[in-house]
Every structure is written in structure tokens, then in C-alpha cells.
CSV table of C-alpha atoms in Angstrom, one decimal:
chain,number,residue,atom,x,y,z
K,1,UNK,CA,24.9,1.3,-20.2
K,2,UNK,CA,23.2,4.4,-18.9
K,3,UNK,CA,25.3,6.6,-16.4
K,4,UNK,CA,23.2,9.2,-14.1
K,5,UNK,CA,24.4,12.4,-13.1
K,6,UNK,CA,22.9,14.4,-10.5
K,7,UNK,CA,23.1,17.8,-9.1
K,8,UNK,CA,24.6,18.7,-5.7
K,9,UNK,CA,23.8,19.0,-2.3
K,10,UNK,CA,21.0,21.8,-1.6
K,11,UNK,CA,20.2,23.5,1.4
K,12,UNK,CA,16.9,25.2,2.2
K,13,UNK,CA,14.8,26.8,4.3
K,14,UNK,CA,11.3,25.8,5.2
K,15,UNK,CA,8.5,26.9,2.8
K,16,UNK,CA,10.9,27.3,-0.2
K,17,UNK,CA,11.6,25.0,-3.0
K,18,UNK,CA,14.3,22.6,-4.6
K,19,UNK,CA,15.1,21.6,-7.7
K,20,UNK,CA,17.2,18.5,-8.2
K,21,UNK,CA,18.4,17.4,-11.9
K,22,UNK,CA,19.4,14.3,-13.0
K,23,UNK,CA,21.2,14.0,-16.4
K,24,UNK,CA,21.8,10.4,-18.5
K,25,UNK,CA,24.6,10.0,-20.5
K,26,UNK,CA,25.5,6.4,-22.6
K,27,UNK,CA,22.8,4.5,-24.3
K,28,UNK,CA,20.1,6.9,-23.6
K,29,UNK,CA,16.6,6.4,-25.1
K,30,UNK,CA,13.6,9.1,-24.2
K,31,UNK,CA,11.6,6.0,-23.6
K,32,UNK,CA,12.9,5.3,-20.8
K,33,UNK,CA,11.4,5.9,-17.9
K,34,UNK,CA,13.0,7.8,-14.7
K,35,UNK,CA,12.0,7.9,-11.1
K,36,UNK,CA,12.6,9.9,-8.3
K,37,UNK,CA,13.0,8.3,-5.1
K,38,UNK,CA,14.0,9.7,-1.4
K,39,UNK,CA,15.7,8.2,1.6
K,40,UNK,CA,15.6,10.0,4.9
K,41,UNK,CA,18.1,10.0,7.4
K,42,UNK,CA,18.4,6.2,8.4
K,43,UNK,CA,15.3,5.5,6.6
K,44,UNK,CA,14.2,3.5,3.9
K,45,UNK,CA,13.6,4.4,0.5
K,46,UNK,CA,10.5,6.0,-0.6
K,47,UNK,CA,9.0,6.3,-4.3
K,48,UNK,CA,8.1,9.5,-5.3
K,49,UNK,CA,7.7,10.1,-9.1
K,50,UNK,CA,8.1,9.3,-12.5
K,51,UNK,CA,8.4,10.5,-16.0
K,52,UNK,CA,9.0,9.2,-19.6
K,53,UNK,CA,10.6,12.0,-21.1
K,54,UNK,CA,9.5,11.2,-24.7
K,55,UNK,CA,5.8,11.4,-23.7
K,56,UNK,CA,6.5,13.8,-20.7
K,57,UNK,CA,3.2,13.1,-18.6
K,58,UNK,CA,4.4,12.7,-14.9
K,59,UNK,CA,3.2,10.4,-12.5
K,60,UNK,CA,3.4,11.0,-8.7
K,61,UNK,CA,2.9,9.5,-5.6
K,62,UNK,CA,-0.3,10.5,-3.8
K,63,UNK,CA,1.9,11.9,-1.0
K,64,UNK,CA,3.1,14.4,-3.1
K,65,UNK,CA,0.4,15.5,-5.3
K,66,UNK,CA,0.0,19.5,-5.5
K,67,UNK,CA,4.0,19.9,-4.5
K,68,UNK,CA,5.9,17.9,-6.7
K,69,UNK,CA,6.4,18.4,-10.3
K,70,UNK,CA,9.0,16.4,-12.7
K,71,UNK,CA,10.2,17.5,-15.7
K,72,UNK,CA,12.2,16.3,-18.8
K,73,UNK,CA,14.1,18.0,-21.0
K,74,UNK,CA,14.8,15.7,-24.2
K,75,UNK,CA,17.9,17.9,-25.5
K,76,UNK,CA,19.6,17.5,-22.7
K,77,UNK,CA,18.8,14.0,-21.3
K,78,UNK,CA,18.6,16.0,-18.2
K,79,UNK,CA,15.1,15.0,-15.7
K,80,UNK,CA,14.3,17.6,-13.5
K,81,UNK,CA,12.6,17.1,-9.8
K,82,UNK,CA,10.8,20.3,-8.2
K,83,UNK,CA,9.6,19.9,-4.5
K,84,UNK,CA,8.1,23.1,-3.1
K,85,UNK,CA,6.6,24.3,0.2
K,86,UNK,CA,9.5,22.1,2.0
K,87,UNK,CA,9.2,20.9,5.2
K,88,UNK,CA,11.8,19.4,7.9
K,89,UNK,CA,10.9,16.2,7.8
K,90,UNK,CA,11.8,16.6,3.4
K,91,UNK,CA,15.3,16.7,4.5
K,92,UNK,CA,16.8,13.2,2.5
K,93,UNK,CA,19.0,12.0,-0.3
K,94,UNK,CA,17.2,12.1,-3.4
K,95,UNK,CA,17.9,9.4,-5.9
K,96,UNK,CA,16.7,9.6,-9.6
K,97,UNK,CA,16.5,6.0,-10.8
K,98,UNK,CA,16.2,4.8,-14.2
K,99,UNK,CA,13.8,2.0,-14.7
K,100,UNK,CA,13.9,-1.3,-17.3
K,101,UNK,CA,12.9,-1.4,-20.6
K,102,UNK,CA,9.8,-3.5,-19.9
K,103,UNK,CA,8.9,-3.4,-15.7
K,104,UNK,CA,9.5,-0.7,-13.2
K,105,UNK,CA,12.3,-2.0,-11.2
K,106,UNK,CA,15.2,0.2,-11.1
K,107,UNK,CA,18.2,-0.6,-12.9
K,108,UNK,CA,20.3,1.9,-12.8
K,109,UNK,CA,20.7,4.8,-9.9
K,110,UNK,CA,22.2,8.1,-9.8
K,111,UNK,CA,24.7,8.7,-7.0
K,112,UNK,CA,21.8,11.0,-4.9
K,113,UNK,CA,21.5,15.0,-3.8
K,114,UNK,CA,21.3,15.7,-0.4
K,115,UNK,CA,18.8,18.3,0.5
K,116,UNK,CA,18.9,19.7,3.8
K,117,UNK,CA,15.7,21.4,5.3
K,118,UNK,CA,16.5,24.2,7.8
K,119,UNK,CA,16.1,27.1,9.5
W,1,UNK,CA,-0.9,0.4,-1.8
W,2,UNK,CA,0.7,-2.7,-1.6
W,3,UNK,CA,2.7,-2.9,1.7
W,4,UNK,CA,6.0,-4.5,1.4
W,5,UNK,CA,7.1,-5.9,4.9
W,6,UNK,CA,10.8,-7.0,5.4
W,7,UNK,CA,11.8,-9.4,8.3
W,8,UNK,CA,13.8,-9.3,10.2
W,9,UNK,CA,14.8,-5.9,10.4
W,10,UNK,CA,18.5,-6.9,11.7
W,11,UNK,CA,20.4,-9.9,10.7
W,12,UNK,CA,23.7,-10.5,12.6
W,13,UNK,CA,25.6,-13.5,10.8
W,14,UNK,CA,29.4,-14.3,10.1
W,15,UNK,CA,31.4,-14.6,6.9
W,16,UNK,CA,30.7,-17.9,5.0
W,17,UNK,CA,26.7,-18.1,7.0
W,18,UNK,CA,23.9,-18.3,5.0
W,19,UNK,CA,21.8,-15.5,5.0
W,20,UNK,CA,17.9,-15.9,4.5
W,21,UNK,CA,15.8,-12.6,4.1
W,22,UNK,CA,12.1,-12.2,3.8
W,23,UNK,CA,9.8,-10.2,2.1
W,24,UNK,CA,5.9,-10.3,2.3
W,25,UNK,CA,3.7,-8.2,0.5
W,26,UNK,CA,0.2,-7.2,1.2
W,27,UNK,CA,-1.5,-8.9,-1.8
W,28,UNK,CA,-0.3,-10.4,-4.6
W,29,UNK,CA,2.4,-9.0,-6.5
W,30,UNK,CA,2.9,-12.0,-9.0
W,31,UNK,CA,6.7,-12.4,-9.6
W,32,UNK,CA,7.2,-8.4,-9.7
W,33,UNK,CA,9.5,-8.4,-7.3
W,34,UNK,CA,12.9,-7.0,-7.2
W,35,UNK,CA,15.4,-6.8,-4.9
W,36,UNK,CA,18.1,-4.0,-3.9
W,37,UNK,CA,21.6,-3.7,-1.9
W,38,UNK,CA,22.9,-0.6,-0.5
W,39,UNK,CA,26.1,0.1,1.5
W,40,UNK,CA,26.4,3.3,3.7
W,41,UNK,CA,26.7,5.9,1.9
W,42,UNK,CA,26.4,4.6,-1.9
W,43,UNK,CA,23.2,4.4,-4.2
W,44,UNK,CA,21.0,0.9,-4.0
W,45,UNK,CA,22.1,-1.7,-6.5
W,46,UNK,CA,19.5,-3.8,-8.4
W,47,UNK,CA,20.4,-7.3,-7.3
W,48,UNK,CA,17.4,-9.5,-8.5
W,49,UNK,CA,14.2,-8.6,-10.6
W,50,UNK,CA,11.5,-11.1,-11.5
W,51,UNK,CA,11.7,-12.3,-8.1
W,52,UNK,CA,14.4,-14.9,-9.2
W,53,UNK,CA,16.5,-13.4,-12.0
W,54,UNK,CA,20.2,-12.4,-11.2
W,55,UNK,CA,20.9,-8.6,-12.6
W,56,UNK,CA,24.0,-8.1,-14.7
W,57,UNK,CA,27.1,-8.5,-12.5
W,58,UNK,CA,25.4,-9.9,-9.5
W,59,UNK,CA,27.4,-12.8,-7.8
W,60,UNK,CA,25.5,-16.8,-7.8
W,61,UNK,CA,25.6,-16.6,-4.0
W,62,UNK,CA,22.6,-14.6,-4.4
W,63,UNK,CA,19.5,-16.3,-5.3
W,64,UNK,CA,15.7,-14.9,-5.1
W,65,UNK,CA,12.3,-17.1,-5.1
W,66,UNK,CA,9.2,-16.7,-4.4
W,67,UNK,CA,5.6,-15.4,-5.9
W,68,UNK,CA,2.1,-14.2,-5.0
W,69,UNK,CA,3.1,-12.6,-1.5
W,70,UNK,CA,5.9,-14.0,-0.2
W,71,UNK,CA,9.6,-13.9,-1.4
W,72,UNK,CA,13.0,-14.8,-0.1
W,73,UNK,CA,16.0,-13.5,-0.6
W,74,UNK,CA,19.4,-15.7,0.0
W,75,UNK,CA,22.9,-15.2,0.3
W,76,UNK,CA,24.7,-18.7,0.1
W,77,UNK,CA,27.8,-17.9,2.3
W,78,UNK,CA,28.5,-14.0,3.5
W,79,UNK,CA,31.6,-12.4,2.0
W,80,UNK,CA,32.7,-9.4,4.0
W,81,UNK,CA,31.5,-7.3,0.8
W,82,UNK,CA,27.9,-8.7,1.3
W,83,UNK,CA,27.1,-6.8,4.5
W,84,UNK,CA,24.7,-4.0,3.7
W,85,UNK,CA,21.1,-3.0,3.9
W,86,UNK,CA,18.6,-5.2,1.6
W,87,UNK,CA,15.1,-3.7,0.3
W,88,UNK,CA,12.7,-5.3,-1.8
W,89,UNK,CA,10.4,-3.6,-4.1
W,90,UNK,CA,7.3,-4.4,-5.8
W,91,UNK,CA,6.3,-3.2,-9.3
W,92,UNK,CA,3.2,-5.4,-9.8
W,93,UNK,CA,0.4,-2.3,-9.0
W,94,UNK,CA,1.3,1.2,-9.1
W,95,UNK,CA,1.4,3.8,-8.4
W,96,UNK,CA,2.9,3.8,-6.1
W,97,UNK,CA,5.8,1.5,-6.2
W,98,UNK,CA,6.9,0.5,-2.8
W,99,UNK,CA,9.6,-0.7,-1.3
W,100,UNK,CA,10.2,-2.8,2.0
W,101,UNK,CA,11.5,-1.4,5.1
W,102,UNK,CA,14.6,-3.1,4.6
W,103,UNK,CA,16.8,-5.8,6.2
W,104,UNK,CA,20.4,-5.0,7.6
W,105,UNK,CA,23.1,-7.7,7.4
W,106,UNK,CA,25.7,-7.1,9.9
W,107,UNK,CA,28.7,-8.9,11.3
W,108,UNK,CA,28.2,-10.5,14.2
């Protein structure tokens, strides 16, 4: 079993950036894929991107290209999501989610990190 | 990008009733379809993957079926803890991985 812990809530101004961390514990493996999924208030789930810590090469959703950076620190079993040029519509809960070993569905989710973008 | 469409948006049901939720893909995703349950203030929970395989610990009253573009999640007899929002997700063609808009199962 893998458990995911995320960093705490953040409030940012428009145009600024935010970093959210996700630390895995338990039966971790750097070959697992870790994804970021966000959920705006009252809305559905939106996939943002993913990284496999061992290989480090992230893949991003098209609408986040240029604003999103996903990195991984193998030594601390932590994945980071950096989103810049924040807008009010980036206000959401940001989840990290671990992929299944073979397929791209999510068998473990973090608790979520609320990010509020407001002037 | 594959678009996932769920229906209905809201299902008003009574405990003990059978609930049928639908998910349609804009093109075939084979059996690469997962279902998640989300309760207010919580993160999603995996229920079904491979269109019909229950995840560990998921009660047998939850069943998934379908392939290609049409999928169904059935809750055979609704329990109080089942009132929640349900999302489907395709993982056949990516990026991006895509979710449906969700079906809210509410108490009638």
C-alpha cells in the first residue's frame, strides 16, 4: 500500500505561482507514475500531467503547456507541481494520484490541496 | 482528445433501489475505463477498472460493464454511504487522460 501526503492550502495573487508537493510513503517505487488532477469548486476532475520519478520526463496536458512543471525527487519520494501565471480560474483543489502499475488509472489519491487565486 | 459524457447528471434515488449510471466515449477506448466515487470534501476513490473489475475492498453491489464507447456502472441496492458523485475516466488514449463530468447520486 502507498499513502500520499500533500502540502497545505495556499492563497496566491493573480500572476504569481504556486508549488504543491506530494510525498509517498509505504510500498513506494520510483517506477510508479504520479499524476496531478485538479477540481475547481463544484466542478469535475481535470487531468494536468504526470511523471515517473525514475525517468523524470513529465507529460503535460495541452492546456497547461508552458505554465506547468512537474518534477520528482527520488531521494524523498516527493513529486512537485509548479503552476505559474496563476489566474482566478486556477482556484481549485489539486490532487496527486498514483497510477496503477500497468495502466493509467489512479488507485491511490492524495487528500488534495486547496489553492485559491485572488487579488 | 477523447470526450467522456456521463448521464444523467443527477440521479435521485431511494435507499435499496438499483442505480444505473452511463458513460459514453467519443471514440472507442476498448475496456480501458475506470469508475471513481467521490464524497463531499474527500478525494476520489477507485471503484472499477478495466470496465468491470472491482478494486480492492469495493462491495459486490457495484458492478461495471461495457466496452468500446458505452459503459455502465450499476449499484444493485443503494446504501446510505453510496450517495456521492461518480466519475468515469478513460485511459486508452492519452495524453490527455480524460474524465466524464460526473453523475451525482442523491437521496430522493
